[in-house]
Coordinates of C-alpha atoms in Angstrom, one line a residue:
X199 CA 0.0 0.0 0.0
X200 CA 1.1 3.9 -1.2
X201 CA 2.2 5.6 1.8
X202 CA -0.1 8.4 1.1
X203 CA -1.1 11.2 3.8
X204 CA -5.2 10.9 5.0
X205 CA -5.8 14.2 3.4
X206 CA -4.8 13.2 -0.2
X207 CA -6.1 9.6 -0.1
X208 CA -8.5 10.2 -2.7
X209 CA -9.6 7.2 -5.1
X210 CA -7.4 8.6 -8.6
X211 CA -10.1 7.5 -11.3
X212 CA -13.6 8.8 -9.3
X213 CA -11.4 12.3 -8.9
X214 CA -10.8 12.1 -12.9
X215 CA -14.2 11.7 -13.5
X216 CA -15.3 14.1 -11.4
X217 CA -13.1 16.6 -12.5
X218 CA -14.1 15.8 -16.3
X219 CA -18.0 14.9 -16.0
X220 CA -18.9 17.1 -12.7
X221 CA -19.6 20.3 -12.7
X222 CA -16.5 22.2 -11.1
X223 CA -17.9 23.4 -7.8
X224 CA -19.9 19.8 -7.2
X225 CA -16.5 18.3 -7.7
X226 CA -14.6 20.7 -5.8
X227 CA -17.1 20.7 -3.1
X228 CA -17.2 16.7 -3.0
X229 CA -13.6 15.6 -3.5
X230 CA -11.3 18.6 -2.3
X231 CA -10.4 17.8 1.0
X232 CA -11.1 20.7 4.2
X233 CA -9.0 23.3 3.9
X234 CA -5.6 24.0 2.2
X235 CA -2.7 21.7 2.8
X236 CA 0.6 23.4 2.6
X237 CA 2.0 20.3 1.2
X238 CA -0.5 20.6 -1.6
X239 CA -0.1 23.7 -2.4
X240 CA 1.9 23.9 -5.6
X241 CA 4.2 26.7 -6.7
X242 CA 3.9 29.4 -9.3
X243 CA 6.1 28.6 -12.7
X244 CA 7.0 31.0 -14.8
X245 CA 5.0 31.9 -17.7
X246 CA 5.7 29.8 -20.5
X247 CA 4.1 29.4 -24.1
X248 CA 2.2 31.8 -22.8
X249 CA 0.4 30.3 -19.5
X250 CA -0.3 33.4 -17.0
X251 CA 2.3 32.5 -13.6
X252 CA -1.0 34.4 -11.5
X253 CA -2.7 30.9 -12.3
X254 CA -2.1 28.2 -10.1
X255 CA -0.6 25.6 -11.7
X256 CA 0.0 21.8 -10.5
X257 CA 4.1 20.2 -10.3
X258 CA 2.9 17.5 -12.5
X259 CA 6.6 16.8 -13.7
X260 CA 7.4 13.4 -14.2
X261 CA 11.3 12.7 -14.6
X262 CA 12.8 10.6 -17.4
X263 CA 12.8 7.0 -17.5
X264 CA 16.9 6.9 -16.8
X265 CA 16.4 9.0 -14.0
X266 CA 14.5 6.6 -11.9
X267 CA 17.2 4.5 -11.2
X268 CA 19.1 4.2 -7.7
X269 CA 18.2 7.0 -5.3
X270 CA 16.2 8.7 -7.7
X271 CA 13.9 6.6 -7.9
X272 CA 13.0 6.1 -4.4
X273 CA 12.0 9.8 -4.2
X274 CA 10.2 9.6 -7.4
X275 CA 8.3 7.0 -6.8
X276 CA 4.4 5.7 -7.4
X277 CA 3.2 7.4 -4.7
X278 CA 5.3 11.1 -5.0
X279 CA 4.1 10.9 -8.5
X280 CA 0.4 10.7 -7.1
X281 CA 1.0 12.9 -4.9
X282 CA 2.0 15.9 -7.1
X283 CA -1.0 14.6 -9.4
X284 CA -3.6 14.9 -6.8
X285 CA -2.2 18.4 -5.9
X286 CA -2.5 19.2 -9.2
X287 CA -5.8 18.4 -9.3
X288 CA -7.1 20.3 -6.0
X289 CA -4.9 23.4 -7.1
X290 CA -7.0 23.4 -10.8
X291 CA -10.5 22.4 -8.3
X292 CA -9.7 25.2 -5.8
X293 CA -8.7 27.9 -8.7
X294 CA -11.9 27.2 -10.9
X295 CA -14.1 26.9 -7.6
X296 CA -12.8 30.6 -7.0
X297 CA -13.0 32.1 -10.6
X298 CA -16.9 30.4 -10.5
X299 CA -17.9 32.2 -7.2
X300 CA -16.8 35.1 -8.2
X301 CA -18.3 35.1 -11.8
X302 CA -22.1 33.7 -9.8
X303 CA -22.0 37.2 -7.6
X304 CA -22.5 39.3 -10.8
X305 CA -26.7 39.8 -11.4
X306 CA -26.3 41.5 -14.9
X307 CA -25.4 40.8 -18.4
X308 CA -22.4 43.6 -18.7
X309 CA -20.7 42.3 -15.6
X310 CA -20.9 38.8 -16.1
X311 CA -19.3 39.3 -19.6
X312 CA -16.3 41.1 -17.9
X313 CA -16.0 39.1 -15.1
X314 CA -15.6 35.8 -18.0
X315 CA -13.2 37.7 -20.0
X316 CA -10.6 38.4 -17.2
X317 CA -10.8 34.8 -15.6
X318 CA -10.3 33.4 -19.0
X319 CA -8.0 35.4 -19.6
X320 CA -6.0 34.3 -16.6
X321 CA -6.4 30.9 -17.0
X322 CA -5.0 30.9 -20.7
X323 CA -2.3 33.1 -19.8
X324 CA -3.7 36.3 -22.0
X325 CA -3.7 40.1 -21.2
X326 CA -6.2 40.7 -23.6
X327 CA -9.8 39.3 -24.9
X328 CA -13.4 40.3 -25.8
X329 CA -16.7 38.5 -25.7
X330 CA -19.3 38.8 -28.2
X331 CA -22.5 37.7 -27.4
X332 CA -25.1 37.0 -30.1
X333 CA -27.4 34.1 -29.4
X334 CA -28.2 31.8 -31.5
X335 CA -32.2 32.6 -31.6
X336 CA -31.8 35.8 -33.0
X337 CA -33.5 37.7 -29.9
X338 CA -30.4 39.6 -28.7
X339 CA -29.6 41.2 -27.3
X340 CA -26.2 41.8 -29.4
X341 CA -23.1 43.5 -28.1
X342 CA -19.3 42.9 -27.7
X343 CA -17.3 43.8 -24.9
X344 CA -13.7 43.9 -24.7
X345 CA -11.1 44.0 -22.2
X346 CA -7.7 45.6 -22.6
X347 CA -9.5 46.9 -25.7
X348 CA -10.8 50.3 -26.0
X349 CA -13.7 50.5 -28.4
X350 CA -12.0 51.8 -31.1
X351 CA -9.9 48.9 -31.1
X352 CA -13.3 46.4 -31.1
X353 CA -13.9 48.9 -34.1
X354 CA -11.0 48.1 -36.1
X355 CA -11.8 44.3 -35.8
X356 CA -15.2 44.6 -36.7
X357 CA -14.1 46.1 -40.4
X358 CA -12.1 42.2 -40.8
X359 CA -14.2 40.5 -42.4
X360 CA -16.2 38.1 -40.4
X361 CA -15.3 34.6 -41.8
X362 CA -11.7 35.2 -41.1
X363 CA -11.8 36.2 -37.6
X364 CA -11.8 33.1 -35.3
X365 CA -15.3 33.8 -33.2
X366 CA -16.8 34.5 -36.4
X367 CA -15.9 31.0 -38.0
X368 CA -17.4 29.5 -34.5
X369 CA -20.9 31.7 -34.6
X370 CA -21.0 30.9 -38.4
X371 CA -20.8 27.4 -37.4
X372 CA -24.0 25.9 -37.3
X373 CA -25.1 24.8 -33.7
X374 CA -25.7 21.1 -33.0
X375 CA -24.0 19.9 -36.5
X376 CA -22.2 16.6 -35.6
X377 CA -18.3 17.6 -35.5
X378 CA -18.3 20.9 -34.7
X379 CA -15.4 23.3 -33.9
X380 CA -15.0 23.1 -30.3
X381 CA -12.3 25.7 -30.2
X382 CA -9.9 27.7 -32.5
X383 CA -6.0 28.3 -31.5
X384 CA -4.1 30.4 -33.5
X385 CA -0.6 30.1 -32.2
X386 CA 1.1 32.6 -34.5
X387 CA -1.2 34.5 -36.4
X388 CA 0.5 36.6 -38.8
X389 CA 3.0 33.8 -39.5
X390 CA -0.1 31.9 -41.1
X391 CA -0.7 31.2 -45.2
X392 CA -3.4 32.6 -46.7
X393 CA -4.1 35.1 -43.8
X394 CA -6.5 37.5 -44.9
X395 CA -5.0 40.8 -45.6
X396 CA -7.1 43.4 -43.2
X397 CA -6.7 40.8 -40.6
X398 CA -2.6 40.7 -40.6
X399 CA -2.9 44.5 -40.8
X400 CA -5.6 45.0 -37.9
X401 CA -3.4 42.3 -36.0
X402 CA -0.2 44.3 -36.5
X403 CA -1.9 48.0 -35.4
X404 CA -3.3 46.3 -32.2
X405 CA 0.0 44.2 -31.5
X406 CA -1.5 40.7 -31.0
X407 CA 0.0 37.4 -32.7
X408 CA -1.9 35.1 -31.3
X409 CA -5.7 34.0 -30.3
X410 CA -6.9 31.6 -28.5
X411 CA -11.3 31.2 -28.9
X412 CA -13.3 29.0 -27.3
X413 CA -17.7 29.0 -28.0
X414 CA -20.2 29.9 -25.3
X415 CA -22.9 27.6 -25.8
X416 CA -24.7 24.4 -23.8
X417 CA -27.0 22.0 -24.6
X418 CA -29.0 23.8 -22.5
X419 CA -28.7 27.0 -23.6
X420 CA -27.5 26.8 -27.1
X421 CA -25.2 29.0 -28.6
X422 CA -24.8 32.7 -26.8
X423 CA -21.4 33.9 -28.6
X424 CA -18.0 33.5 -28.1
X425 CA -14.5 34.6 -26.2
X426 CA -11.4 35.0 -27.9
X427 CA -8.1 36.2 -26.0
X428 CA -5.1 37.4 -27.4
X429 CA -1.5 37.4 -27.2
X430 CA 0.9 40.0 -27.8
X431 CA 3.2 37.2 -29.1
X432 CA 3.0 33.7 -30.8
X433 CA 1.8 31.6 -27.8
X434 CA -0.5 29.0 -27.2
X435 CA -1.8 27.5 -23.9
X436 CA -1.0 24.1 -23.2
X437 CA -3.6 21.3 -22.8
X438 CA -4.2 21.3 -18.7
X439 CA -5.1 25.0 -19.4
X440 CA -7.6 24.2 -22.5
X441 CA -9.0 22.2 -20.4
X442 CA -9.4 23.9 -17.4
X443 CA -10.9 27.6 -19.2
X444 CA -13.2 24.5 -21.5
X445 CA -15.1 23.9 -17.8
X446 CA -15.1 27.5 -16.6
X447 CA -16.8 28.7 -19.8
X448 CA -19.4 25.7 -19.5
X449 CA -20.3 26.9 -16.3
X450 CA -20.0 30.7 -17.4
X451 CA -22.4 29.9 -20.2
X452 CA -25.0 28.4 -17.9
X453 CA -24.6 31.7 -15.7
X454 CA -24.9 34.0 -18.7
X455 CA -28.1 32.2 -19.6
X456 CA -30.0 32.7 -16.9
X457 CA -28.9 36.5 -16.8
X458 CA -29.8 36.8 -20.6
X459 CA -33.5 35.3 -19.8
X460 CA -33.5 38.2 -17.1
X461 CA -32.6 41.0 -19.2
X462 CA -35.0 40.0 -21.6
X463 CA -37.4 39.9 -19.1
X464 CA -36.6 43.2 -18.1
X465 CA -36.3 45.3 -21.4
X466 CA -40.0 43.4 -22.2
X467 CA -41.4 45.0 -19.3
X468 CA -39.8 48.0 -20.0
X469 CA -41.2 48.3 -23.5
X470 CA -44.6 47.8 -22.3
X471 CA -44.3 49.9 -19.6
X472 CA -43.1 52.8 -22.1
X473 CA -45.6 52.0 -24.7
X474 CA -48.7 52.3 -22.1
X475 CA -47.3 55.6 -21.5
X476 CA -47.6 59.0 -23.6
X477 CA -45.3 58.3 -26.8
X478 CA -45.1 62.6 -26.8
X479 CA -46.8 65.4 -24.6
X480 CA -49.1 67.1 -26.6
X481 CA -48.6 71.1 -27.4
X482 CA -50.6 73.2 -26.0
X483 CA -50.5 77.0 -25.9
X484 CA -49.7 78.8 -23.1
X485 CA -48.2 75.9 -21.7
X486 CA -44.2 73.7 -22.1
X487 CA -44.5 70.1 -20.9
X488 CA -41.6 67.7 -19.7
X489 CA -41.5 64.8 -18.6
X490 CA -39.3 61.6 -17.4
X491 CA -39.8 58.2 -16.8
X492 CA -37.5 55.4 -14.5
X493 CA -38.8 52.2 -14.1
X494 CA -37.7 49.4 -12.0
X495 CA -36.0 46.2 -13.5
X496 CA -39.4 44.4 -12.4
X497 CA -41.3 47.2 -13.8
X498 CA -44.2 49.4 -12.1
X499 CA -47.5 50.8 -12.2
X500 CA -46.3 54.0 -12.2
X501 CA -47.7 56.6 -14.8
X502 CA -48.1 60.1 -16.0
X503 CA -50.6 62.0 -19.1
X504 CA -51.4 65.0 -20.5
X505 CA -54.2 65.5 -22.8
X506 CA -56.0 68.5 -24.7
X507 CA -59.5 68.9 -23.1
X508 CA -62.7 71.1 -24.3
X509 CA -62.0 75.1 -24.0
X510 CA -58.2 74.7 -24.7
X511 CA -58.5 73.2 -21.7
X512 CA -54.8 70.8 -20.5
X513 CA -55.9 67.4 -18.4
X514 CA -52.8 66.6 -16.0
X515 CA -52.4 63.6 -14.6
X516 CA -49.9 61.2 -12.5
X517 CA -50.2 58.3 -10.7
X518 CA -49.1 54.8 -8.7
X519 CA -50.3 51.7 -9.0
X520 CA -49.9 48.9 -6.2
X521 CA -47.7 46.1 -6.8
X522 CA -44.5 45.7 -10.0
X523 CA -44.1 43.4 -12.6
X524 CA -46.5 42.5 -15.6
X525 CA -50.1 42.6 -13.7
X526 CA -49.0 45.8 -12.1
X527 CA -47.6 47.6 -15.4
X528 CA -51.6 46.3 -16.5
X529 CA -53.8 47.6 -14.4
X530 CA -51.6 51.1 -14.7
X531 CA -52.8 50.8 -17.8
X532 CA -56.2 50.1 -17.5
X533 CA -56.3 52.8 -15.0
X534 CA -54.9 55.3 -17.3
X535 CA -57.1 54.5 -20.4
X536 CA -60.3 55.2 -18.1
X537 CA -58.7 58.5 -16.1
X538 CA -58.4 59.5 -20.3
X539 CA -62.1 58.6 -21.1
X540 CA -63.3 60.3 -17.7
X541 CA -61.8 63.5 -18.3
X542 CA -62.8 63.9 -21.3
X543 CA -66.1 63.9 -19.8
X544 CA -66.0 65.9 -16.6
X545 CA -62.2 66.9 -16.6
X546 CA -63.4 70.7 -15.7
X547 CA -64.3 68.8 -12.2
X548 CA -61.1 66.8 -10.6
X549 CA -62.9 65.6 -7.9
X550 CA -65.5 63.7 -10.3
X551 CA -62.8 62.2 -12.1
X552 CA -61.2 60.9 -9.2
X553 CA -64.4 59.1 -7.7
X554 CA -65.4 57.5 -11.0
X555 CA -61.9 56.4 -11.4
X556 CA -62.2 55.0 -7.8
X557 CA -65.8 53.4 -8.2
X558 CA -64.0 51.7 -11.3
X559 CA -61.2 50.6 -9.7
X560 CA -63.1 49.0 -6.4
X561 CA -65.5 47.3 -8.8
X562 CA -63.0 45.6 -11.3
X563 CA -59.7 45.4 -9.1
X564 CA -60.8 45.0 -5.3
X565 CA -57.6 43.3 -4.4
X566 CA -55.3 46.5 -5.8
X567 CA -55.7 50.3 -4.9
X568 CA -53.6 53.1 -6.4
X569 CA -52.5 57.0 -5.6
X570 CA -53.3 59.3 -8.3
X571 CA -53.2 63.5 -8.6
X572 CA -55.5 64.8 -12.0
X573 CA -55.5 68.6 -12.8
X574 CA -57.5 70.5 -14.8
X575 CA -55.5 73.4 -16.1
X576 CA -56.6 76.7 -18.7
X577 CA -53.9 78.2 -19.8
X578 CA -55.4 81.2 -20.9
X579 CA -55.5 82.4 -17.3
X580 CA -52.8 80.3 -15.7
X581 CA -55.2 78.7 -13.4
X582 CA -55.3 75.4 -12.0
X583 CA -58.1 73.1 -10.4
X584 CA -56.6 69.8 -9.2
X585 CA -57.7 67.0 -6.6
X586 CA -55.2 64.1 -5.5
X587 CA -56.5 60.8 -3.9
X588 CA -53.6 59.6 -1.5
X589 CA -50.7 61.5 -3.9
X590 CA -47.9 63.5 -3.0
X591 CA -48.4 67.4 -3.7
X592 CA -47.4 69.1 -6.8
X593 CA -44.6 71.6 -6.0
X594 CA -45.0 75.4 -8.1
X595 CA -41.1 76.0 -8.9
X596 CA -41.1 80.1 -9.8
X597 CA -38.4 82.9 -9.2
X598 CA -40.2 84.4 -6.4
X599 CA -41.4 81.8 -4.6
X600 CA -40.8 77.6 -4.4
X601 CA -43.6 76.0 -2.2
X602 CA -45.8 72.5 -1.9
X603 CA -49.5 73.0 -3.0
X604 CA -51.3 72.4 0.0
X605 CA -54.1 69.6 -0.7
X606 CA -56.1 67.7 1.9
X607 CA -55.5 64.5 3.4
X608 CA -57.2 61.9 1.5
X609 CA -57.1 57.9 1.1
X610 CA -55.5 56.3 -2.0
X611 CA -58.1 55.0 -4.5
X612 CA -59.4 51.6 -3.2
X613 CA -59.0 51.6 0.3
X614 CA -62.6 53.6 1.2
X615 CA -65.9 52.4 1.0
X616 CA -66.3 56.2 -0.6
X617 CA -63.8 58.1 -1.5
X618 CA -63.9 61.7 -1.9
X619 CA -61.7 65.0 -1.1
X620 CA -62.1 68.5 -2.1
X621 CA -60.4 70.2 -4.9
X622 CA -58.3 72.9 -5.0
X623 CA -57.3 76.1 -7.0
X624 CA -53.9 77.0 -7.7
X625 CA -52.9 80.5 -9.7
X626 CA -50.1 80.4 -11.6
X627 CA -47.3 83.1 -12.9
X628 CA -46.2 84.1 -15.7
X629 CA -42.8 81.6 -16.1
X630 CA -43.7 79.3 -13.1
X631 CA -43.7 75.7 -13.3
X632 CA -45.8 73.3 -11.5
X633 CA -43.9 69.7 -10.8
X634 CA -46.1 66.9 -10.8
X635 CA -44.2 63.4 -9.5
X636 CA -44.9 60.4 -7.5
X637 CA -43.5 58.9 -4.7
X638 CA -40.9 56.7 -6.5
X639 CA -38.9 59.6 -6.2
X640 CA -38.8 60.2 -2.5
X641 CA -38.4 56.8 -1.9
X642 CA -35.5 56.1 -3.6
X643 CA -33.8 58.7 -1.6
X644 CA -33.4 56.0 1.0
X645 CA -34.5 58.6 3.3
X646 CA -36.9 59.2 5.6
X647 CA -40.2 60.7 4.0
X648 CA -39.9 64.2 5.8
X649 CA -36.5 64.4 4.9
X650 CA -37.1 63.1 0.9
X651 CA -39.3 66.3 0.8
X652 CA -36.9 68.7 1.9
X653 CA -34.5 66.8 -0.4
X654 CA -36.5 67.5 -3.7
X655 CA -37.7 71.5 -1.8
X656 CA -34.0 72.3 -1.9
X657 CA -33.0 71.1 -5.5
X658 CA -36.3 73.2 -6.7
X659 CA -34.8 75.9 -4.8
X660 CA -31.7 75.5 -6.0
X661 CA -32.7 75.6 -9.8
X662 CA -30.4 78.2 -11.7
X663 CA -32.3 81.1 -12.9
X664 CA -30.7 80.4 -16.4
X665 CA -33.5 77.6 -16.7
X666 CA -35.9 78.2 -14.6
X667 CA -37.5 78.7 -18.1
X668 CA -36.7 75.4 -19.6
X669 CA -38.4 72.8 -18.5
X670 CA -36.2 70.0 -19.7
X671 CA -33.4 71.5 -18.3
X672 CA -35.3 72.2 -14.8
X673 CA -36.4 68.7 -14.6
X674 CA -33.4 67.4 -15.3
X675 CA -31.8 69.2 -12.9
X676 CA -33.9 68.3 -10.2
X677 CA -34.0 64.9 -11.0
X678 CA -30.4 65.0 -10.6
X679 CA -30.2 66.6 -7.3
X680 CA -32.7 64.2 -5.7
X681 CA -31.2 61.6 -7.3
X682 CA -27.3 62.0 -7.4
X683 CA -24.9 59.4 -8.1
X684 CA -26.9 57.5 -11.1
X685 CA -30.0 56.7 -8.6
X686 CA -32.0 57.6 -11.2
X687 CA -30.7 54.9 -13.8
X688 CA -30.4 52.2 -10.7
X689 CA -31.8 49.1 -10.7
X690 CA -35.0 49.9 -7.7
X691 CA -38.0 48.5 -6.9
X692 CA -39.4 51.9 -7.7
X693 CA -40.6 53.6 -10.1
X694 CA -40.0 57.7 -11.2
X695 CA -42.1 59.5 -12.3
X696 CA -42.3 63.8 -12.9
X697 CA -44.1 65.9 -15.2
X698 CA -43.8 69.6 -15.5
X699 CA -45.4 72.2 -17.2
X700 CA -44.2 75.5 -17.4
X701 CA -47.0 78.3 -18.2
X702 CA -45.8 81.1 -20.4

């Protein structure tokens, strides 16, 4: 029996299949013994044929034949030689285990493809790569992404033509045919016959000579794109490394799967959220409108609308409904649809609009309520009658004065047996604007509700004079202020909404 310490006494053939059947953290997790052994632990070569010396790599050196004679080959042996084998093996286990833990904490697409470009690219040995994802069932979405690679530089290879370019001949490849390339090496590129001409020339301004490219697809997921790295000189990785970046990008493809699915899930709801909403503001006279929109990655009920009424009357109109994802972004715009038809009816009295709206949405939705503000504006005189069922207050943003219109307290729609609150007038300047929002944008402050208001008080204050008479500008700026530090783009659970109109 091999003289073999307890913590490497690991059957040789189960751990091979594991390591070549198993996926890499199952077989990590099952086989790699507690903790790191120092005696396992194996030491950093130097780089060679291009294999990166940050990679772990396993002394699996086995001397000559003639060298196993006399004393050599008592410390050479069967079970030294299994011994720097199974260390090998851990070391490659415990290195992949790592690269996949870190590549499973990113939760979106552009992450993800970064994160698999500089693991690969330490596991082949490479400084530089890109990724170009472009699944096989046409529904995108498409992009490339590079690293060490500015994008002019992923410019300049996209005017090679396609066929010659190694990820090319892989996506070109048709998926599932019987003998497909499983991965393209191009030790030293511009030493190659028949090379097409843009590509030596691209490959000479960039300063690679080398590419190694490896596909992105599953039988699961199919074909999503493909990696390529690249060498600054003619290099290659050896076969432990092929094999070890061949089981990161399995698992890597799995993992960029499921993110794709979720983007796509995401833009959908985005689309219909945006195409339930006003595709323009109409024009008016007498009156500018703005507005923006951020919704959630779930999406929201949140909405806004304008609309030309009788008399060259302006219908306003904001509001929240309960809930995210498909049967909220829904009902927001069922809701919407009938706030349209009602003011077009009685729009000249807010408080109508609101209780038919309400009766609507207790009859039809009883398990859902919503917030909602409606305004009935005339231009001509600069006068506004609004009501707001459970909604935040408008704030009139002028150069002599920046206050809250004071409403009543009232209950959201849905939540009375009868709801109903009195309206109220508001008159206007000459070059004030009145900001309509919800409360998306207070909460995604973070901050407590009193404190969101003076928030969003101060940046109205603080808009510069300069455009206090452009409402794009004025909203943007506020927005901004309230929101600093890309909260506004941020992946929340809320949505933003705010309108303004600006009366000349």
């Amino acid at each position: 029996m091999l003289d073999i310490p307890s913590r490497v006494r690991v059957h040789v053939e189960t751990l091979l299949a594991a390591q070549n059947d198993m996926g890499v953290c199952d077989a990590f997790e099952q086989y790699a013994p507690v903790g790191k052994p120092d005696t396992m632990t194996a030491p950093h070569p130097s780089k060679v044929a291009g294999i990166d010396s940050a990679v772990p790599s396993p002394a699996q050196t086995v001397a000559p034949a003639c060298a196993t004679t006399g004393t050599a080959a008592l410390t050479t042996g069967p079970g030294a030689l299994l011994q720097d084998r199974l260390a090998g093996w851990v070391s490659d286990l415990t290195t992949l285990h790592e690269l996949t833990e870190r590549l499973v904490r990113t939760d979106n697409l552009p992450d993800a493809l970064q994160e698999l470009l500089r693991a690969g690219a330490a596991l082949v040995g490479a400084r530089r790569g890109l990724v170009v994802l472009e699944p096989a069932d046409g529904l995108g979405p498409r992009r490339t992404v590079g690293l060490g690679l500015a994008q002019a530089d992923l410019g300049h290879l996209e005017t090679v033509p396609r066929g010659s370019l190694p990820y090319g001949e892989l996506l070109d490849t048709p998926a599932g045919l019987p003998g497909g390339v499983a991965e393209i090496v191009r030790a030293d590129l511009l030493a190659e016959d028949g090379l097409d001409p843009r590509h030596r020339e691209v490959a000479a301004r960039l300063g690679y000579a080398a590419s190694y490219t490896l596909p992105l697809s599953s039988k699961a997921a199919g074909r999503l794109g493909a990696a390529m790295w690249l060498y600054d000189e003619p290099a290659e990785p050896v076969e432990r490394m092929r094999h070890l970046v061949g089981l990161y990008a399995r698992y890597a493809t799995e993992h960029l799967a499921r993110l794709l699915e979720v983007e796509r899930t995401r833009a959908c709801l985005r689309t219909m959220s945006e195409e339930l909403l006003p595709s323009r503001l109409p024009r008016v006279s007498g009156v500018q409108l703005t507005a923006r929109h951020r919704t959630g990655p779930r999406g929201g009920g949140d909405w806004y609308d304008a609309l030309p009424l009788p008399d060259a009357a302006l219908g306003l109109a904001v509001g929240s409904v309960t809930g995210s994802g498909p049967s909220a972004v829904a009902a927001m715009g069922r809701l919407r649809a009938s706030l349209r038809a009602y003011a077009v009816m009685e729009g000249e009295d807010p408080v109508a609009v609101l209780s038919d709206l309400e009766l609507l949405l207790r009859l039809t939705e009883p398990a859902r309520c919503a917030t909602a503000l409606f305004a009935y504006c005339e231009p001509a005189l600069r006068k506004i009658t609004l009501a707001g069922a459970g909604h935040c207050p408008p704030l009139l943003i002028g150069e002599r004065r920046t206050e809250f219109v004071e409403t009543s307290v009232s209950a959201p729609l849905g939540m009375l047996a009868c709801w109903e609150a009195p309206s109220v007038e508001v008159q206007a300047e000459e070059g004030e604007t009145v900001l309509l929002y919800t409360d998306g944008l207070l909460q995604r402050t973070g901050e407590p509700v009193d404190r969101a208001f003076a928030r969003l008080h101060a940046a109205a204050v603080a808009v510069p004079k300069a455009v206090r008479r452009d409402p794009e500008a004025l909203i943007d700026h506020v927005l901004r202020a309230v929101l600093p530090d890309g909260l506004d783009t941020a992946d929340s659970d809320e949505d933003v909404v705010l309108m303004a109109a600006l009366f000349e």
